[in-house]
Short mmCIF file of C-alpha atoms and ligand atoms in Angstrom, two decimals:
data_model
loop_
_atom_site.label_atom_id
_atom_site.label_comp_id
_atom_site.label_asym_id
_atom_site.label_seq_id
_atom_site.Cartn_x
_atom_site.Cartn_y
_atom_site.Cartn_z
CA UNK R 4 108.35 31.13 -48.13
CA UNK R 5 104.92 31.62 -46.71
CA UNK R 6 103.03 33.29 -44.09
CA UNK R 7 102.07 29.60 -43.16
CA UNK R 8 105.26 27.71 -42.72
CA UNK R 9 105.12 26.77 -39.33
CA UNK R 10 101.72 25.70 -39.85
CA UNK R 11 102.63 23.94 -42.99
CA UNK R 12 105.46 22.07 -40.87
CA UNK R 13 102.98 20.99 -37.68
CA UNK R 14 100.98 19.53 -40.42
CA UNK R 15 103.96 17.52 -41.53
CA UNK R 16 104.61 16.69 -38.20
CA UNK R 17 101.03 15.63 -37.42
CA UNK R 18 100.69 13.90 -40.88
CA UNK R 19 102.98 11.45 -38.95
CA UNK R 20 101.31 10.81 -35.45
CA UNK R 21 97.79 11.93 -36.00
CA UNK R 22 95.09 10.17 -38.61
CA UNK R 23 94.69 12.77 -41.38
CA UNK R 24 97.21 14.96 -39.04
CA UNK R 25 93.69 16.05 -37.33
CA UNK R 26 92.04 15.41 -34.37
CA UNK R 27 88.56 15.48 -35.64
CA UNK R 28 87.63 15.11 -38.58
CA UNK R 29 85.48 18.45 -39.37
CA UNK R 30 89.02 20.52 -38.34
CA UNK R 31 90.70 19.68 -41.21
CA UNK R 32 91.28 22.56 -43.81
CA UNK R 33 92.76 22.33 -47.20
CA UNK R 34 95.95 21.79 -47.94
CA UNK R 35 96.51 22.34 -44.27
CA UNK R 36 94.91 23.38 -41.23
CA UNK R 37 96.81 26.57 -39.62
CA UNK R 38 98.03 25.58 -36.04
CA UNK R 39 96.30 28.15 -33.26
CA UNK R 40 98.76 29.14 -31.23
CA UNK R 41 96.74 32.39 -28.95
CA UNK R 42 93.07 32.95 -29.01
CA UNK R 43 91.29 35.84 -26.88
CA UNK R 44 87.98 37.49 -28.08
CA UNK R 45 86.90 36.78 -31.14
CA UNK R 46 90.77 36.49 -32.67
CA UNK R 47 92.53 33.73 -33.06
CA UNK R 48 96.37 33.96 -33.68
CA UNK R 49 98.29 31.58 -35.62
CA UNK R 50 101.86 29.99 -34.75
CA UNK R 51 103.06 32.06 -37.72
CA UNK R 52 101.80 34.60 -36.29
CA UNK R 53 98.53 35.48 -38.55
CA UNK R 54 95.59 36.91 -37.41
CA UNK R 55 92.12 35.38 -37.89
CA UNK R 56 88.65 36.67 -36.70
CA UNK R 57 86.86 33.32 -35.78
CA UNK R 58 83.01 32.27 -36.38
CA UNK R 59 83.89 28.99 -35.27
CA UNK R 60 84.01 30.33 -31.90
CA UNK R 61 84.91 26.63 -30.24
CA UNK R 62 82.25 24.42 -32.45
CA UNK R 63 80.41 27.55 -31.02
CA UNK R 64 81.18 26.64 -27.21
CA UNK R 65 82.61 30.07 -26.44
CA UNK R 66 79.37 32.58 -26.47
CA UNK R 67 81.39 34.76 -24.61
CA UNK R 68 84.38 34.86 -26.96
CA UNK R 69 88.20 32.92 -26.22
CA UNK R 70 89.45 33.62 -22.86
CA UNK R 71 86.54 35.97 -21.28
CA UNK R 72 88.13 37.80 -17.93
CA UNK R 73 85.59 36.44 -15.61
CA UNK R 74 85.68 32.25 -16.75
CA UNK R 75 89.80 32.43 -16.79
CA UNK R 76 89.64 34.13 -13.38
CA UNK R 77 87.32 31.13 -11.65
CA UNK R 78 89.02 28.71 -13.71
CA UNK R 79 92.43 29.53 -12.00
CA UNK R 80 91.06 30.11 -8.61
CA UNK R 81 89.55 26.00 -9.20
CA UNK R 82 92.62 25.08 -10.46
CA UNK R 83 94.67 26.01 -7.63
CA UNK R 84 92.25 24.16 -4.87
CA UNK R 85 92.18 21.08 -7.26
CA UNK R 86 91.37 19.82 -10.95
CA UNK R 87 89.55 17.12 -9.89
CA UNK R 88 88.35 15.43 -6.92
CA UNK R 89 85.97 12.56 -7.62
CA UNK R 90 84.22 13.36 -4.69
CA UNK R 91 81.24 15.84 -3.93
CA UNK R 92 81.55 19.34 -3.71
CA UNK R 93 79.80 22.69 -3.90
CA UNK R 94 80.27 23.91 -7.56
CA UNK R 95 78.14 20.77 -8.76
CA UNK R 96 75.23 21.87 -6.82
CA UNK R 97 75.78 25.73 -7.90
CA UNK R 98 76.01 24.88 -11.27
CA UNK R 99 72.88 22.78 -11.64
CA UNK R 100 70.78 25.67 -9.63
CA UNK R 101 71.51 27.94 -12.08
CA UNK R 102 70.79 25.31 -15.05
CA UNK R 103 67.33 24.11 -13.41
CA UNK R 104 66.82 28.26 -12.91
CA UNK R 105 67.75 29.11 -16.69
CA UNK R 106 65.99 26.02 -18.82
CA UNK R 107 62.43 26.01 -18.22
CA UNK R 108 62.28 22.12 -18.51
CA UNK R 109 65.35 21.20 -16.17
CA UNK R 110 64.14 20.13 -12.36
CA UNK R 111 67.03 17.92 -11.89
CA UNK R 112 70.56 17.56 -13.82
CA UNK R 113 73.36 15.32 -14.38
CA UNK R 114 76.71 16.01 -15.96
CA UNK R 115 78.98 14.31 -18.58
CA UNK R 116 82.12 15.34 -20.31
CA UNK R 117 80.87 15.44 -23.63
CA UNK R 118 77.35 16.10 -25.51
CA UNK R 119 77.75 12.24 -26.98
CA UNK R 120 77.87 10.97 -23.35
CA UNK R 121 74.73 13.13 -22.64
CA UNK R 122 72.69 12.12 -25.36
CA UNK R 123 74.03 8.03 -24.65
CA UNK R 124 72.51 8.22 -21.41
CA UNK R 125 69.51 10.29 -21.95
CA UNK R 126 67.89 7.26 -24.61
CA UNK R 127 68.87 5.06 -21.38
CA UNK R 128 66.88 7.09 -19.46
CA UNK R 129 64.15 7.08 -22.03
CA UNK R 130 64.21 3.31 -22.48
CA UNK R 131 64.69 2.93 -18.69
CA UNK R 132 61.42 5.27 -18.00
CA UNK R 133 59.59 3.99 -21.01
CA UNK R 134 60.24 0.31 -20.83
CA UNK R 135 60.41 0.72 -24.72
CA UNK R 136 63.13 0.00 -26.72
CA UNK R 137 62.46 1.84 -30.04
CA UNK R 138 64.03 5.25 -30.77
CA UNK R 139 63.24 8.09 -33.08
CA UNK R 140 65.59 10.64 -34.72
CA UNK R 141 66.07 13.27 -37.15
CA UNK R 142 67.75 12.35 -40.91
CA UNK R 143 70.60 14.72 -40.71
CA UNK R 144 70.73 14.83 -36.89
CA UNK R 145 74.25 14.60 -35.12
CA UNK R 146 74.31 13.66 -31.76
CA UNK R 147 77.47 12.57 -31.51
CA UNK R 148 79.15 9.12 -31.87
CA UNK R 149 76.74 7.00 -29.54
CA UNK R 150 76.00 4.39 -32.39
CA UNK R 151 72.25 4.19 -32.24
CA UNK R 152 71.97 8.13 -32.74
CA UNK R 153 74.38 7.76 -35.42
CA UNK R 154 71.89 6.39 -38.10
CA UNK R 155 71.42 8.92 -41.32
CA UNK R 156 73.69 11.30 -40.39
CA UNK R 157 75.24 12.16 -43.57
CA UNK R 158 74.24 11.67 -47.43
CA UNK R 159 73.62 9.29 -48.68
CA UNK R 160 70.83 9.17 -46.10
CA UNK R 161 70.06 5.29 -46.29
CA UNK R 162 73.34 3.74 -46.12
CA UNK R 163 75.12 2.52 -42.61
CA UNK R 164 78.63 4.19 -41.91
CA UNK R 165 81.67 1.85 -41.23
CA UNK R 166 82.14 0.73 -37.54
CA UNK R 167 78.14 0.96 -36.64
CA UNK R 168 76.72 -2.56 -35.34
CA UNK R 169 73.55 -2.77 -37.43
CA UNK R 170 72.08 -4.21 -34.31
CA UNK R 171 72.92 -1.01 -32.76
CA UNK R 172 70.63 1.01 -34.74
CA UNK R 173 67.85 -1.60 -35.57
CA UNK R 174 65.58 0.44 -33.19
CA UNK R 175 66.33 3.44 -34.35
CA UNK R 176 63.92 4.92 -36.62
CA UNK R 177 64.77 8.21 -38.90
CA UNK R 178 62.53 10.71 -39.59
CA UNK R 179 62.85 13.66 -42.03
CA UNK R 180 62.92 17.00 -39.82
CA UNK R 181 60.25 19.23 -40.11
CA UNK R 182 57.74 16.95 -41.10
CA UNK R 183 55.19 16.62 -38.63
CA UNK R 184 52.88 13.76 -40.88
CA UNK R 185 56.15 11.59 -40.71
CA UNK R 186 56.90 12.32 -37.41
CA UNK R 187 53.07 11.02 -36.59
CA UNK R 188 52.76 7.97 -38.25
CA UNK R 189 55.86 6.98 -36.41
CA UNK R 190 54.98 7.84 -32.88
CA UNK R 191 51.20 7.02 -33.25
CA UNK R 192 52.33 3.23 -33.63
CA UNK R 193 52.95 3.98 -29.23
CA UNK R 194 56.59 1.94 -29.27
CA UNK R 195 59.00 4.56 -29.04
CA UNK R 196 60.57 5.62 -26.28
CA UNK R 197 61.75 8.60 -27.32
CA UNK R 198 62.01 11.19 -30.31
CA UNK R 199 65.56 12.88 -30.19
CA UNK R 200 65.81 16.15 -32.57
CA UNK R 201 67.65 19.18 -32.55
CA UNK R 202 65.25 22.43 -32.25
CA UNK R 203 67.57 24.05 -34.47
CA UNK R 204 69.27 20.83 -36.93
CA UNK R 205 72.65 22.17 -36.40
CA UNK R 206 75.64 19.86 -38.48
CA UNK R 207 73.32 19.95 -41.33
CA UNK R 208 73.67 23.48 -41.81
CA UNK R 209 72.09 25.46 -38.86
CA UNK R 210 67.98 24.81 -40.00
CA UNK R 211 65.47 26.10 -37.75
CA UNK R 212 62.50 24.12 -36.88
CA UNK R 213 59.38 25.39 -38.90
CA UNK R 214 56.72 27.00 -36.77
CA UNK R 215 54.34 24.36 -34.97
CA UNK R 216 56.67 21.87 -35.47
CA UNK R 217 58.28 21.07 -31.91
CA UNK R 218 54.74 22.19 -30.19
CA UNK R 219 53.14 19.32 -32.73
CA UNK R 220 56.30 16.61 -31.75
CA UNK R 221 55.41 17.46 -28.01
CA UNK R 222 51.67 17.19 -28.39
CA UNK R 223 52.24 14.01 -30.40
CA UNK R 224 55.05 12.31 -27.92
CA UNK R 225 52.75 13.01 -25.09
CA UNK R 226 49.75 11.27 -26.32
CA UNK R 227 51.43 8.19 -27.09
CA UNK R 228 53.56 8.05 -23.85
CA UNK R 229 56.83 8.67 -25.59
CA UNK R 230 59.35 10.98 -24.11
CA UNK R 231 60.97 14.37 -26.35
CA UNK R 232 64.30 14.73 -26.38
CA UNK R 233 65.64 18.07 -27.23
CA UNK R 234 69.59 17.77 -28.38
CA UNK R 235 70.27 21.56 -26.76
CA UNK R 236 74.12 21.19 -27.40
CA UNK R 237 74.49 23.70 -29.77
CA UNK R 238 70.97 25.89 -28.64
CA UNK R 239 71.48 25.68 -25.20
CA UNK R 240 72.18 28.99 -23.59
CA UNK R 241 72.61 30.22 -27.01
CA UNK R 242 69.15 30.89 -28.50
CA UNK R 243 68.03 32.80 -25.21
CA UNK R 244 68.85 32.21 -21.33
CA UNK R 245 66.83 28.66 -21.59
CA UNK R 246 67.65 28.08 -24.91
CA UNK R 247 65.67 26.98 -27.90
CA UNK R 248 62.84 25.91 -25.31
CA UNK R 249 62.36 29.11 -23.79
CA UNK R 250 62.47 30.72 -27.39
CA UNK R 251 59.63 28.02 -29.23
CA UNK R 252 57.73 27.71 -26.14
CA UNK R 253 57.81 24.42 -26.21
CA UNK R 254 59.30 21.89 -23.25
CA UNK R 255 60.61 18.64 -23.56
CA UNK R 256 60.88 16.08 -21.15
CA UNK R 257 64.67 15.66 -21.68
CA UNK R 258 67.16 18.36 -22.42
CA UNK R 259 70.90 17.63 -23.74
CA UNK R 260 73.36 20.50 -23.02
CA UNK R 261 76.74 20.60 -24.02
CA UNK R 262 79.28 23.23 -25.34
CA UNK R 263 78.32 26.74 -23.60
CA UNK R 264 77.85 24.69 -20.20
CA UNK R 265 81.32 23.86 -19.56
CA UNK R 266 82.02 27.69 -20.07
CA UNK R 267 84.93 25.99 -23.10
CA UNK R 268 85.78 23.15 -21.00
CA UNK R 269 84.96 19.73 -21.54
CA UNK R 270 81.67 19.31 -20.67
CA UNK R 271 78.01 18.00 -21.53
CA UNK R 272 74.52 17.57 -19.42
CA UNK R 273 71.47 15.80 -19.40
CA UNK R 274 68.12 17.35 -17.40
CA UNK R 275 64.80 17.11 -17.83
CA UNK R 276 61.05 16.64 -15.65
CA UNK R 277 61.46 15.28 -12.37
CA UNK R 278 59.64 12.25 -12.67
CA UNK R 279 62.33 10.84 -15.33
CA UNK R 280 65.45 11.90 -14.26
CA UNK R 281 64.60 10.11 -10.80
CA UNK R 282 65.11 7.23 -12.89
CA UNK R 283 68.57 8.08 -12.51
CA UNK R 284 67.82 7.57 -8.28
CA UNK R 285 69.64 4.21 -7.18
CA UNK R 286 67.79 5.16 -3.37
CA UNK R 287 64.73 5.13 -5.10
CA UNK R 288 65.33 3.11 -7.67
CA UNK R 289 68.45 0.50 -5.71
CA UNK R 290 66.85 -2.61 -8.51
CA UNK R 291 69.00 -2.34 -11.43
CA UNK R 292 65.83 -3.69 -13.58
CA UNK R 293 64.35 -0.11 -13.18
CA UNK R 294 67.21 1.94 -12.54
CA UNK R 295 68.71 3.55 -15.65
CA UNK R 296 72.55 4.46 -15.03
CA UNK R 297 74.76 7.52 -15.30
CA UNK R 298 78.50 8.11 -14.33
CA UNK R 299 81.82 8.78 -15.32
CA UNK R 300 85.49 9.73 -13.64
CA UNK R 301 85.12 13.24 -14.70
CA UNK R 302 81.37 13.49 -14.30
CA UNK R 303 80.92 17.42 -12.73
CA UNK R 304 84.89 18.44 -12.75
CA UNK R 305 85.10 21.04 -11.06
CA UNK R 306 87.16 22.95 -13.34
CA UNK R 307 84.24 22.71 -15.87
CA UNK R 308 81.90 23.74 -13.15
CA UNK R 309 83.51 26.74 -12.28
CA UNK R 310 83.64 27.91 -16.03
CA UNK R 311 80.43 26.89 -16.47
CA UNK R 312 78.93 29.10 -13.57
CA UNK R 313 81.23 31.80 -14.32
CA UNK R 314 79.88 31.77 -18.00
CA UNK R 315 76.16 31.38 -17.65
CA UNK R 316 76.11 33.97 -14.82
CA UNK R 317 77.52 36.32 -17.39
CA UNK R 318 74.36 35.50 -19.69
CA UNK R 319 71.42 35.69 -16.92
CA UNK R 320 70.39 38.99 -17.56
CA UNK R 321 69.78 38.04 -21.43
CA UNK R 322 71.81 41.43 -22.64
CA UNK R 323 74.62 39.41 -24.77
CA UNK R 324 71.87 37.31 -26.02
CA UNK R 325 70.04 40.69 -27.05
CA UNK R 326 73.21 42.22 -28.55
CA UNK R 327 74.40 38.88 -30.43
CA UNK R 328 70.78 37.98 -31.87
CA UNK R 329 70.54 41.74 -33.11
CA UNK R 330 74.56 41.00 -34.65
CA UNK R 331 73.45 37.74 -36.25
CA UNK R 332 70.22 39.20 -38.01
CA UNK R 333 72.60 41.71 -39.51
CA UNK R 334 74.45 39.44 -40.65
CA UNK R 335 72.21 36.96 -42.41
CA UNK R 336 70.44 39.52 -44.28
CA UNK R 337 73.74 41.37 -45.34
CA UNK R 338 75.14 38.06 -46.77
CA UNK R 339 71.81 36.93 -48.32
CA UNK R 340 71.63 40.76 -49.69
CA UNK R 341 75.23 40.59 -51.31
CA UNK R 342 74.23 36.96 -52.66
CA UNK R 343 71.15 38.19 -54.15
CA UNK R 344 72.58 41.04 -56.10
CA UNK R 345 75.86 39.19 -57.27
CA UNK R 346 73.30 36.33 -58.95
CA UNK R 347 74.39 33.62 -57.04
CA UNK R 348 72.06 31.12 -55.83
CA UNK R 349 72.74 30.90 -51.78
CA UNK R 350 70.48 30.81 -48.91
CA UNK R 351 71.42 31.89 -45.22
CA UNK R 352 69.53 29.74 -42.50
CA UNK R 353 70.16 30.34 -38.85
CA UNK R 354 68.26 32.12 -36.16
CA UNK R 355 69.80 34.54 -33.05
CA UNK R 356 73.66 34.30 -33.15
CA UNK R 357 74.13 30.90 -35.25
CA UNK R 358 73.62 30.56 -39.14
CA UNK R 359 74.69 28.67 -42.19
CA UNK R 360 75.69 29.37 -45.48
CA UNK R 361 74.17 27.22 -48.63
CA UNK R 362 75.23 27.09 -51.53
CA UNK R 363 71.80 26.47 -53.74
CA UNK R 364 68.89 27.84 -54.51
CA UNK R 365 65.84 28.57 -51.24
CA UNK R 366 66.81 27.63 -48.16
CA UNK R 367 66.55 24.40 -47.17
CA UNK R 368 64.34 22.92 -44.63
CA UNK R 369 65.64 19.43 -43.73
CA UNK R 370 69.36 17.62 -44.09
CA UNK R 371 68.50 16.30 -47.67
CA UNK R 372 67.50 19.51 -48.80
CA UNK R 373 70.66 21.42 -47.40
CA UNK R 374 72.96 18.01 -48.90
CA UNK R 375 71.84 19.33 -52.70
CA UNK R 376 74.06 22.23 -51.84
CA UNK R 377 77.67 23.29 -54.28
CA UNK R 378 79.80 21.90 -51.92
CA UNK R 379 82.89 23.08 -54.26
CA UNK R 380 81.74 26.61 -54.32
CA UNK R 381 81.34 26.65 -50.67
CA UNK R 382 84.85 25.61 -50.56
CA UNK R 383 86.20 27.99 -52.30
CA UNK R 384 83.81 31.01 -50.55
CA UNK R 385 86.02 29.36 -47.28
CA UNK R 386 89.28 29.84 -48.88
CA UNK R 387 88.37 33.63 -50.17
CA UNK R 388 87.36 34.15 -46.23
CA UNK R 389 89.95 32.61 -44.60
CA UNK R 390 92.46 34.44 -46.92
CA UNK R 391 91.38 37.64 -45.23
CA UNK R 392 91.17 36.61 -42.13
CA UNK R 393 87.84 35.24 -41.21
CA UNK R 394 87.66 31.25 -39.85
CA UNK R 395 84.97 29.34 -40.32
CA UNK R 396 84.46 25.49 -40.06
CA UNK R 397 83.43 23.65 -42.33
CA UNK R 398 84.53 24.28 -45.44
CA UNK R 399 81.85 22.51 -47.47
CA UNK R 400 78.93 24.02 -45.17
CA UNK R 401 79.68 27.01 -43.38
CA UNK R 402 78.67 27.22 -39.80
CA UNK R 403 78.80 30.38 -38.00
CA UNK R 404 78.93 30.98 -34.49
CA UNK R 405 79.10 34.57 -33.07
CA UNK R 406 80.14 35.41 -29.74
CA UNK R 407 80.07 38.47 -27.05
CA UNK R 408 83.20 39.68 -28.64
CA UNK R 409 82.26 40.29 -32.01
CA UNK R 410 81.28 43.91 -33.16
CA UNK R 411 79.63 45.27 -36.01
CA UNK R 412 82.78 46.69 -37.36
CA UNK R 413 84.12 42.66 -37.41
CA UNK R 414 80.57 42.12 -39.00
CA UNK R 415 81.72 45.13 -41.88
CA UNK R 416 84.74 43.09 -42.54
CA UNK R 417 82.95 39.75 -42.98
CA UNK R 418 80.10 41.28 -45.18
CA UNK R 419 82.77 42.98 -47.20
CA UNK R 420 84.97 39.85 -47.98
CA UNK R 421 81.82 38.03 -49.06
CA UNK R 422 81.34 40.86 -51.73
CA UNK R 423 84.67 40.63 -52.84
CA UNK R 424 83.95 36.94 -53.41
CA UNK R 425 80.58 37.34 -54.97
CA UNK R 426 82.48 39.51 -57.47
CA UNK R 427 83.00 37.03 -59.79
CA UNK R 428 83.56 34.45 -57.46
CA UNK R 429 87.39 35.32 -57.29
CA UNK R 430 87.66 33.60 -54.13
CA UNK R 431 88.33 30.33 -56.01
CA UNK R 432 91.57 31.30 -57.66
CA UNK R 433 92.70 32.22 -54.26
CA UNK R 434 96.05 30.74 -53.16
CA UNK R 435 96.45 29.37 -49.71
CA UNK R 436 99.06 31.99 -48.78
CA UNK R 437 97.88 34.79 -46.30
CA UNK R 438 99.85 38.16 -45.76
CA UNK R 439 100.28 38.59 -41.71
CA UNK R 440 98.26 41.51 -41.83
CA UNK R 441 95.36 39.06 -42.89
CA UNK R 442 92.88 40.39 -40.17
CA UNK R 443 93.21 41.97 -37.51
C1 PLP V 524 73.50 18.95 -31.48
C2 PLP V 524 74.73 18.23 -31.02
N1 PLP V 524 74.59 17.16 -30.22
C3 PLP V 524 75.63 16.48 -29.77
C4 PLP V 524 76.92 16.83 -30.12
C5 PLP V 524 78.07 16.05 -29.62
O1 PLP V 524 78.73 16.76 -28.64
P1 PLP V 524 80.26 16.42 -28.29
O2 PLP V 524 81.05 16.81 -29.49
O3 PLP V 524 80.53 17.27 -27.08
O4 PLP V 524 80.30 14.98 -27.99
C6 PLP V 524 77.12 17.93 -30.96
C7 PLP V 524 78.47 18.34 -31.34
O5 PLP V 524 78.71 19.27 -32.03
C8 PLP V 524 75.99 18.64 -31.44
O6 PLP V 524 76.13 19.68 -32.26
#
């Protein structure tokens, strides 16, 4: 007997019907995920009935927490008048006023159902508006599984992953992030069409760009007639009202949203400058030679839409983003503080409500940096956490998400079970096994 059975037997079950028994990749947990069976808040219940406080928070979708009041409530109204019409209607248009009011570089918008889709049709637009063909991205960048942003994702940097055409990312170019001289000699050559990069490089372990560096990619991109791309799937709506834009002062001529824009539905975006997204314009643009394309069944559900307004409505007066970016420099310099003292070499990157945990010494400033770290203590520091209580994904590098429903008391809990681990690292020796009272 233990207080994961009935997670132990979905496994099983899923073992059976589901590759790896997961449906992504970056859920599974060792020896077995435990099977969510109630989330609201920041707590996440499990079908055996344990209790977890969650940093995951929904690949960090949920800024307001699981199940905030005020999203469930429009959600259900929507539900009831329809799920889906795949015709015009009203929340579409509300939605996108309050995006184009929020990001300082959205004038027009168009929605997708995922932040892959977004960033697929966005280096259309790009190559559309450019007439260029060539693409830039980040090493360590993750924009999804559109195969020509899916070029030196992980380590090994330099070799192709299984299933990617090589033709498919022959114009993609990688560059190292936060290197401005690399970034240079690339877009100085004046045949890209776009640079796509993450303000904050989020899969590889929540790095913040290094001051100057987006201003100098802008500066640079506009010279050479090449359009920026910010990936704002993770930042967006996160990092302040307009995201990771409105924080660096710096505007690109694309944005990607995803995750907090569905309000924890389905959901990704692509806006941007005028000019380009018209590109998007079959009146203006009715010759397919110069009109890039966007569309989809679900494109703008209204479901989404409604939990989407409903959740950035609840974030336009910038309080939670006050309250979480005050919680989340707390917490970075509490963990780095217990790491220092215990001996252990770790850094904590992040910035507002998002870090990550690494497991080597300095923090790292690009994807190959962050890929040096002890992926095997990080594991273990994951089982110590999740043993009392706290979820996290992934196991080898911690990302943390915080949301409106954390406290400082939940905050207490987490710095205290990363002491107890620091203290001689007696997390490792920890069995799967959790009591029920695990958390809260
Ligand atoms: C920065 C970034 N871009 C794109 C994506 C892909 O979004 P989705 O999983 O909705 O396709 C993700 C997913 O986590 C992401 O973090």
């Amino acid at each position: 007997m233990s207080s994961t059975d009935s997670s132990r037997a979905l496994f099983e079950r899923a073992l059976r019907v589901l590759p790896a028994g997961v449906s992504y990749a970056i859920r599974d947990i060792a020896p077995y995920p435990f099977y969510v069976a109630r989330a609201s808040g920041c707590r996440l219940t499990d079908v055996d009935g344990n209790l977890y406080t969650d940093y995951w928070s929904g690949h960090g979708a949920l800024v307001l927490g699981h199940a905030p009041s005020s999203v469930v409530a429009a959600v259900s109204r929507q539900i009831e008048k329809g799920s889906h019409y795949g015709f015009s209607h009203a929340l579409e248009v509300e939605l996108a006023e309050l995006v184009t009011a929020m990001v300082p570089g959205a004038e027009l918008v168009r929605y997708t159902n995922s932040g892959t889709e977004a960033n697929m049709y966005a280096v259309g637009l790009a190559r559309a508006y450019t007439g260029r063909t060539r693409i830039a991205k980040m090493e360590g960048g993750w924009h999804g599984g559109y195969d020509p942003l899916r070029k030196a994702v992980h380590a090994p940097f330099d070799e192709l992953e299984a299933g990617i055409d090589p033709a498919a990312v022959a114009n993609t170019v990688v560059l190292p992030f936060n290197d401005l001289e690399a970034a240079s000699a690339a877009i100085r050559e004046g045949t890209l069409a776009c640079v796509v990069v993450e303000p904050v490089l989020g899969a590889a372990g929540i790095i913040p760009s290094d001051c100057g560096y987006l201003a100098g990619l802008k500066a640079l991109c506009d010279r050479h007639g090449t359009l920026l791309i910010f990936d704002e799937v993770i930042t967006g709506f996160r990092l302040a009202r307009g995201g990771a834009q409105e924080l660096y002062g710096v505007t690109p001529d694309i944005t990607i949203l995803g995750k907090i824009v569905g309000g924890g539905f389905p959901v990704g975006a692509l806006c941007g400058r005028r000019e380009v997204l018209e590109r998007l314009d079959h009146r203006r643009f009715p010759d397919r030679r110069a009109q890039a394309f966007h569309g989809g069944t679900f494109a703008a559900n209204p479901v989404t839409m409604a939990a989407g307004i409903a959740t950035l409505m609840a974030l336009e007066d910038g309080s939670i983003h006050r309250r979480l970016d005050r919680l989340g420099e707390l917490a970075r310099t509490g963990i780095a503080r217990i790491f220092e003292s215990s001996g252990l070499d770790v850094a904590v990157t992040g910035i507002g409500s998002i870090f990550g945990i690494h497991f080597r010494r300095g923090a790292p400033r690009n994807a190959r940096e962050a890929s040096e770290a002890d992926a095997s203590l990080a594991r273990g520091y994951h089982q110590a956490m999740l043993a009392r209580g706290i979820a996290y994904l992934t196991p080898a590098v911690p990302h943390l998400f915080l949301n409106a429903a954390h406290t400082e008391e939940d905050l207490a809990d987490f710095l205290a079970a990363t002491e107890a681990f620091s203290h001689g690292v007696q997390g490792m020796a920890c069995g799967y096994s959790r009591p029920a009272s695990a958390g809260r």
